[in-house]
PDB file of C-alpha atoms in Angstrom:
ATOM      1  CA  UNK A   1     161.013  85.413  73.011  1.00  0.00           C
ATOM      2  CA  UNK A   2     157.818  87.399  72.821  1.00  0.00           C
ATOM      3  CA  UNK A   3     157.392  90.601  74.746  1.00  0.00           C
ATOM      4  CA  UNK A   4     154.026  91.654  76.156  1.00  0.00           C
ATOM      5  CA  UNK A   5     150.865  89.855  77.180  1.00  0.00           C
ATOM      6  CA  UNK A   6     148.541  87.754  75.100  1.00  0.00           C
ATOM      7  CA  UNK A   7     144.886  88.667  74.704  1.00  0.00           C
ATOM      8  CA  UNK A   8     143.855  85.702  76.865  1.00  0.00           C
ATOM      9  CA  UNK A   9     146.105  86.837  79.731  1.00  0.00           C
ATOM     10  CA  UNK A  10     144.650  90.341  79.602  1.00  0.00           C
ATOM     11  CA  UNK A  11     141.069  89.002  79.576  1.00  0.00           C
ATOM     12  CA  UNK A  12     141.767  86.723  82.551  1.00  0.00           C
ATOM     13  CA  UNK A  13     143.215  89.684  84.463  1.00  0.00           C
ATOM     14  CA  UNK A  14     140.161  91.833  83.679  1.00  0.00           C
ATOM     15  CA  UNK A  15     137.772  89.077  84.790  1.00  0.00           C
ATOM     16  CA  UNK A  16     139.665  88.669  88.081  1.00  0.00           C
ATOM     17  CA  UNK A  17     139.585  92.434  88.692  1.00  0.00           C
ATOM     18  CA  UNK A  18     135.843  92.500  87.987  1.00  0.00           C
ATOM     19  CA  UNK A  19     135.237  89.672  90.467  1.00  0.00           C
ATOM     20  CA  UNK A  20     137.280  91.470  93.129  1.00  0.00           C
ATOM     21  CA  UNK A  21     135.339  94.700  92.499  1.00  0.00           C
ATOM     22  CA  UNK A  22     131.977  92.926  92.863  1.00  0.00           C
ATOM     23  CA  UNK A  23     133.066  91.263  96.103  1.00  0.00           C
ATOM     24  CA  UNK A  24     134.353  94.573  97.496  1.00  0.00           C
ATOM     25  CA  UNK A  25     131.152  96.459  96.609  1.00  0.00           C
ATOM     26  CA  UNK A  26     129.035  93.716  98.137  1.00  0.00           C
ATOM     27  CA  UNK A  27     131.037  93.881 101.361  1.00  0.00           C
ATOM     28  CA  UNK A  28     130.979  97.677 101.547  1.00  0.00           C
ATOM     29  CA  UNK A  29     127.376  98.146 100.330  1.00  0.00           C
ATOM     30  CA  UNK A  30     127.453 101.909  99.720  1.00  0.00           C
ATOM     31  CA  UNK A  31     123.659 102.269  99.835  1.00  0.00           C
ATOM     32  CA  UNK A  32     123.562 100.783 103.331  1.00  0.00           C
ATOM     33  CA  UNK A  33     126.346 103.161 104.389  1.00  0.00           C
ATOM     34  CA  UNK A  34     124.283 106.135 103.182  1.00  0.00           C
ATOM     35  CA  UNK A  35     121.260 104.813 105.103  1.00  0.00           C
ATOM     36  CA  UNK A  36     123.336 104.425 108.270  1.00  0.00           C
ATOM     37  CA  UNK A  37     124.657 107.970 107.928  1.00  0.00           C
ATOM     38  CA  UNK A  38     121.111 109.323 107.559  1.00  0.00           C
ATOM     39  CA  UNK A  39     119.957 107.303 110.570  1.00  0.00           C
ATOM     40  CA  UNK A  40     122.883 108.638 112.579  1.00  0.00           C
ATOM     41  CA  UNK A  41     121.961 112.229 111.663  1.00  0.00           C
ATOM     42  CA  UNK A  42     118.317 111.580 112.605  1.00  0.00           C
ATOM     43  CA  UNK A  43     119.405 110.109 115.946  1.00  0.00           C
ATOM     44  CA  UNK A  44     121.585 113.148 116.638  1.00  0.00           C
ATOM     45  CA  UNK A  45     118.652 115.461 115.840  1.00  0.00           C
ATOM     46  CA  UNK A  46     116.381 113.439 118.134  1.00  0.00           C
ATOM     47  CA  UNK A  47     118.969 113.628 120.919  1.00  0.00           C
ATOM     48  CA  UNK A  48     119.303 117.410 120.497  1.00  0.00           C
ATOM     49  CA  UNK A  49     115.519 117.812 120.551  1.00  0.00           C
ATOM     50  CA  UNK A  50     115.180 115.607 123.643  1.00  0.00           C
ATOM     51  CA  UNK A  51     117.915 117.596 125.418  1.00  0.00           C
ATOM     52  CA  UNK A  52     116.165 120.872 124.534  1.00  0.00           C
ATOM     53  CA  UNK A  53     112.914 119.538 125.990  1.00  0.00           C
ATOM     54  CA  UNK A  54     114.723 118.429 129.162  1.00  0.00           C
ATOM     55  CA  UNK A  55     116.282 121.881 129.593  1.00  0.00           C
ATOM     56  CA  UNK A  56     112.881 123.527 129.046  1.00  0.00           C
ATOM     57  CA  UNK A  57     111.224 121.212 131.588  1.00  0.00           C
ATOM     58  CA  UNK A  58     113.964 121.887 134.141  1.00  0.00           C
ATOM     59  CA  UNK A  59     113.639 125.671 133.847  1.00  0.00           C
ATOM     60  CA  UNK A  60     109.878 126.072 133.327  1.00  0.00           C
ATOM     61  CA  UNK A  61     108.747 122.992 135.296  1.00  0.00           C
ATOM     62  CA  UNK A  62     106.225 122.058 132.594  1.00  0.00           C
ATOM     63  CA  UNK A  63     106.141 120.409 129.179  1.00  0.00           C
ATOM     64  CA  UNK A  64     106.738 122.647 126.146  1.00  0.00           C
ATOM     65  CA  UNK A  65     103.990 123.290 123.607  1.00  0.00           C
ATOM     66  CA  UNK A  66     104.832 121.134 120.604  1.00  0.00           C
ATOM     67  CA  UNK A  67     102.555 120.554 117.624  1.00  0.00           C
ATOM     68  CA  UNK A  68     101.995 117.733 116.832  1.00  0.00           C
ATOM     69  CA  UNK A  69     102.747 115.621 119.859  1.00  0.00           C
ATOM     70  CA  UNK A  70     101.068 112.656 121.496  1.00  0.00           C
ATOM     71  CA  UNK A  71      99.899 112.283 125.080  1.00  0.00           C
ATOM     72  CA  UNK A  72     101.595 108.916 125.249  1.00  0.00           C
ATOM     73  CA  UNK A  73     105.003 107.292 125.412  1.00  0.00           C
ATOM     74  CA  UNK A  74     103.979 104.448 123.089  1.00  0.00           C
ATOM     75  CA  UNK A  75     105.847 104.544 119.765  1.00  0.00           C
ATOM     76  CA  UNK A  76     102.801 103.803 117.610  1.00  0.00           C
ATOM     77  CA  UNK A  77     100.731 106.519 119.318  1.00  0.00           C
ATOM     78  CA  UNK A  78     103.563 109.026 118.962  1.00  0.00           C
ATOM     79  CA  UNK A  79     104.141 108.363 115.254  1.00  0.00           C
ATOM     80  CA  UNK A  80     100.403 108.276 114.516  1.00  0.00           C
ATOM     81  CA  UNK A  81     100.044 111.782 115.996  1.00  0.00           C
ATOM     82  CA  UNK A  82     102.239 113.104 113.188  1.00  0.00           C
ATOM     83  CA  UNK A  83     105.626 114.777 112.954  1.00  0.00           C
ATOM     84  CA  UNK A  84     106.612 117.834 114.968  1.00  0.00           C
ATOM     85  CA  UNK A  85     105.966 120.961 112.915  1.00  0.00           C
ATOM     86  CA  UNK A  86     105.740 123.731 115.509  1.00  0.00           C
ATOM     87  CA  UNK A  87     107.905 124.011 118.596  1.00  0.00           C
ATOM     88  CA  UNK A  88     108.031 127.763 119.177  1.00  0.00           C
ATOM     89  CA  UNK A  89     108.268 127.297 122.949  1.00  0.00           C
ATOM     90  CA  UNK A  90     111.702 125.704 122.403  1.00  0.00           C
ATOM     91  CA  UNK A  91     113.149 128.543 120.292  1.00  0.00           C
ATOM     92  CA  UNK A  92     115.466 129.587 123.143  1.00  0.00           C
ATOM     93  CA  UNK A  93     116.791 126.027 123.409  1.00  0.00           C
ATOM     94  CA  UNK A  94     117.379 125.270 119.698  1.00  0.00           C
ATOM     95  CA  UNK A  95     119.086 127.078 116.841  1.00  0.00           C
ATOM     96  CA  UNK A  96     117.011 128.644 114.067  1.00  0.00           C
ATOM     97  CA  UNK A  97     118.126 126.196 111.372  1.00  0.00           C
ATOM     98  CA  UNK A  98     116.942 123.195 113.406  1.00  0.00           C
ATOM     99  CA  UNK A  99     113.312 123.671 112.398  1.00  0.00           C
ATOM    100  CA  UNK A 100     114.207 123.410 108.734  1.00  0.00           C
ATOM    101  CA  UNK A 101     116.231 120.259 109.294  1.00  0.00           C
ATOM    102  CA  UNK A 102     113.581 118.255 111.147  1.00  0.00           C
ATOM    103  CA  UNK A 103     110.814 119.087 108.702  1.00  0.00           C
ATOM    104  CA  UNK A 104     112.657 117.612 105.704  1.00  0.00           C
ATOM    105  CA  UNK A 105     111.202 114.400 104.320  1.00  0.00           C
ATOM    106  CA  UNK A 106     112.746 111.420 106.102  1.00  0.00           C
ATOM    107  CA  UNK A 107     114.187 113.538 108.929  1.00  0.00           C
ATOM    108  CA  UNK A 108     110.944 114.254 110.785  1.00  0.00           C
ATOM    109  CA  UNK A 109     110.799 113.894 114.558  1.00  0.00           C
ATOM    110  CA  UNK A 110     107.810 112.690 116.560  1.00  0.00           C
ATOM    111  CA  UNK A 111     107.260 113.686 120.203  1.00  0.00           C
ATOM    112  CA  UNK A 112     105.289 112.103 123.012  1.00  0.00           C
ATOM    113  CA  UNK A 113     104.654 113.162 126.615  1.00  0.00           C
ATOM    114  CA  UNK A 114     103.060 110.706 129.040  1.00  0.00           C
ATOM    115  CA  UNK A 115     101.944 113.318 131.598  1.00  0.00           C
ATOM    116  CA  UNK A 116     104.369 112.069 134.261  1.00  0.00           C
ATOM    117  CA  UNK A 117     107.299 114.130 133.013  1.00  0.00           C
ATOM    118  CA  UNK A 118     108.494 111.397 130.681  1.00  0.00           C
ATOM    119  CA  UNK A 119     109.282 112.396 127.106  1.00  0.00           C
ATOM    120  CA  UNK A 120     109.956 110.179 124.118  1.00  0.00           C
ATOM    121  CA  UNK A 121     111.231 111.307 120.701  1.00  0.00           C
ATOM    122  CA  UNK A 122     110.887 108.972 117.711  1.00  0.00           C
ATOM    123  CA  UNK A 123     112.497 109.149 114.273  1.00  0.00           C
ATOM    124  CA  UNK A 124     112.455 107.118 111.057  1.00  0.00           C
ATOM    125  CA  UNK A 125     115.229 104.595 110.377  1.00  0.00           C
ATOM    126  CA  UNK A 126     116.144 102.981 107.076  1.00  0.00           C
ATOM    127  CA  UNK A 127     119.367 100.989 107.554  1.00  0.00           C
ATOM    128  CA  UNK A 128     119.089  97.241 108.022  1.00  0.00           C
ATOM    129  CA  UNK A 129     121.011  97.389 111.315  1.00  0.00           C
ATOM    130  CA  UNK A 130     118.652  99.971 112.820  1.00  0.00           C
ATOM    131  CA  UNK A 131     115.495  98.330 111.488  1.00  0.00           C
ATOM    132  CA  UNK A 132     116.594  95.178 113.329  1.00  0.00           C
ATOM    133  CA  UNK A 133     116.615  97.203 116.590  1.00  0.00           C
ATOM    134  CA  UNK A 134     113.046  98.517 116.230  1.00  0.00           C
ATOM    135  CA  UNK A 135     111.380  95.695 118.204  1.00  0.00           C
ATOM    136  CA  UNK A 136     113.353  96.733 121.321  1.00  0.00           C
ATOM    137  CA  UNK A 137     113.215 100.515 121.035  1.00  0.00           C
ATOM    138  CA  UNK A 138     110.629 101.484 118.454  1.00  0.00           C
ATOM    139  CA  UNK A 139     107.872 100.320 116.164  1.00  0.00           C
ATOM    140  CA  UNK A 140     106.991  99.632 112.569  1.00  0.00           C
ATOM    141  CA  UNK A 141     104.116 101.398 110.873  1.00  0.00           C
ATOM    142  CA  UNK A 142     104.252 100.210 107.301  1.00  0.00           C
ATOM    143  CA  UNK A 143     106.108 101.063 105.177  1.00  0.00           C
ATOM    144  CA  UNK A 144     108.519 102.664 107.694  1.00  0.00           C
ATOM    145  CA  UNK A 145     110.312 101.678 110.886  1.00  0.00           C
ATOM    146  CA  UNK A 146     110.913 104.063 113.788  1.00  0.00           C
ATOM    147  CA  UNK A 147     113.233 104.165 116.792  1.00  0.00           C
ATOM    148  CA  UNK A 148     112.546 106.127 119.945  1.00  0.00           C
ATOM    149  CA  UNK A 149     114.753 107.878 122.485  1.00  0.00           C
ATOM    150  CA  UNK A 150     115.369 107.371 125.299  1.00  0.00           C
ATOM    151  CA  UNK A 151     115.640 103.647 124.695  1.00  0.00           C
TER     152      UNK A 151
END
């Protein structure tokens, strides 16, 4: 009786393990998971910014001064106006580090006020699942897709 495995048995085992690894990576898709995490962080930032604006409007009974912002609640108008880069009137509502976060590439926020007290905050999305939702709650301005809150 021989002890051990033959070379063919070892090669077959390695091929099967490689196939299982490829199937697992395809199912998990780590790049898509990273995109979803980034989209989730952007949505949380947009929610925090929208809540800060709501608190400001409730206390001051007017819209905050935000540069750049659009005088519209249409996603394409809001994004075309450019990302928010100055929101000093909201400094009491937001922490100091927030300004650095939302000015990073890919994490920018876009604000729009329609004049009737309605505010919309848009942000860039990159995961396939969120891009599929843009027709209902956002827009696409090539090469990027955007979602807006509130939906």
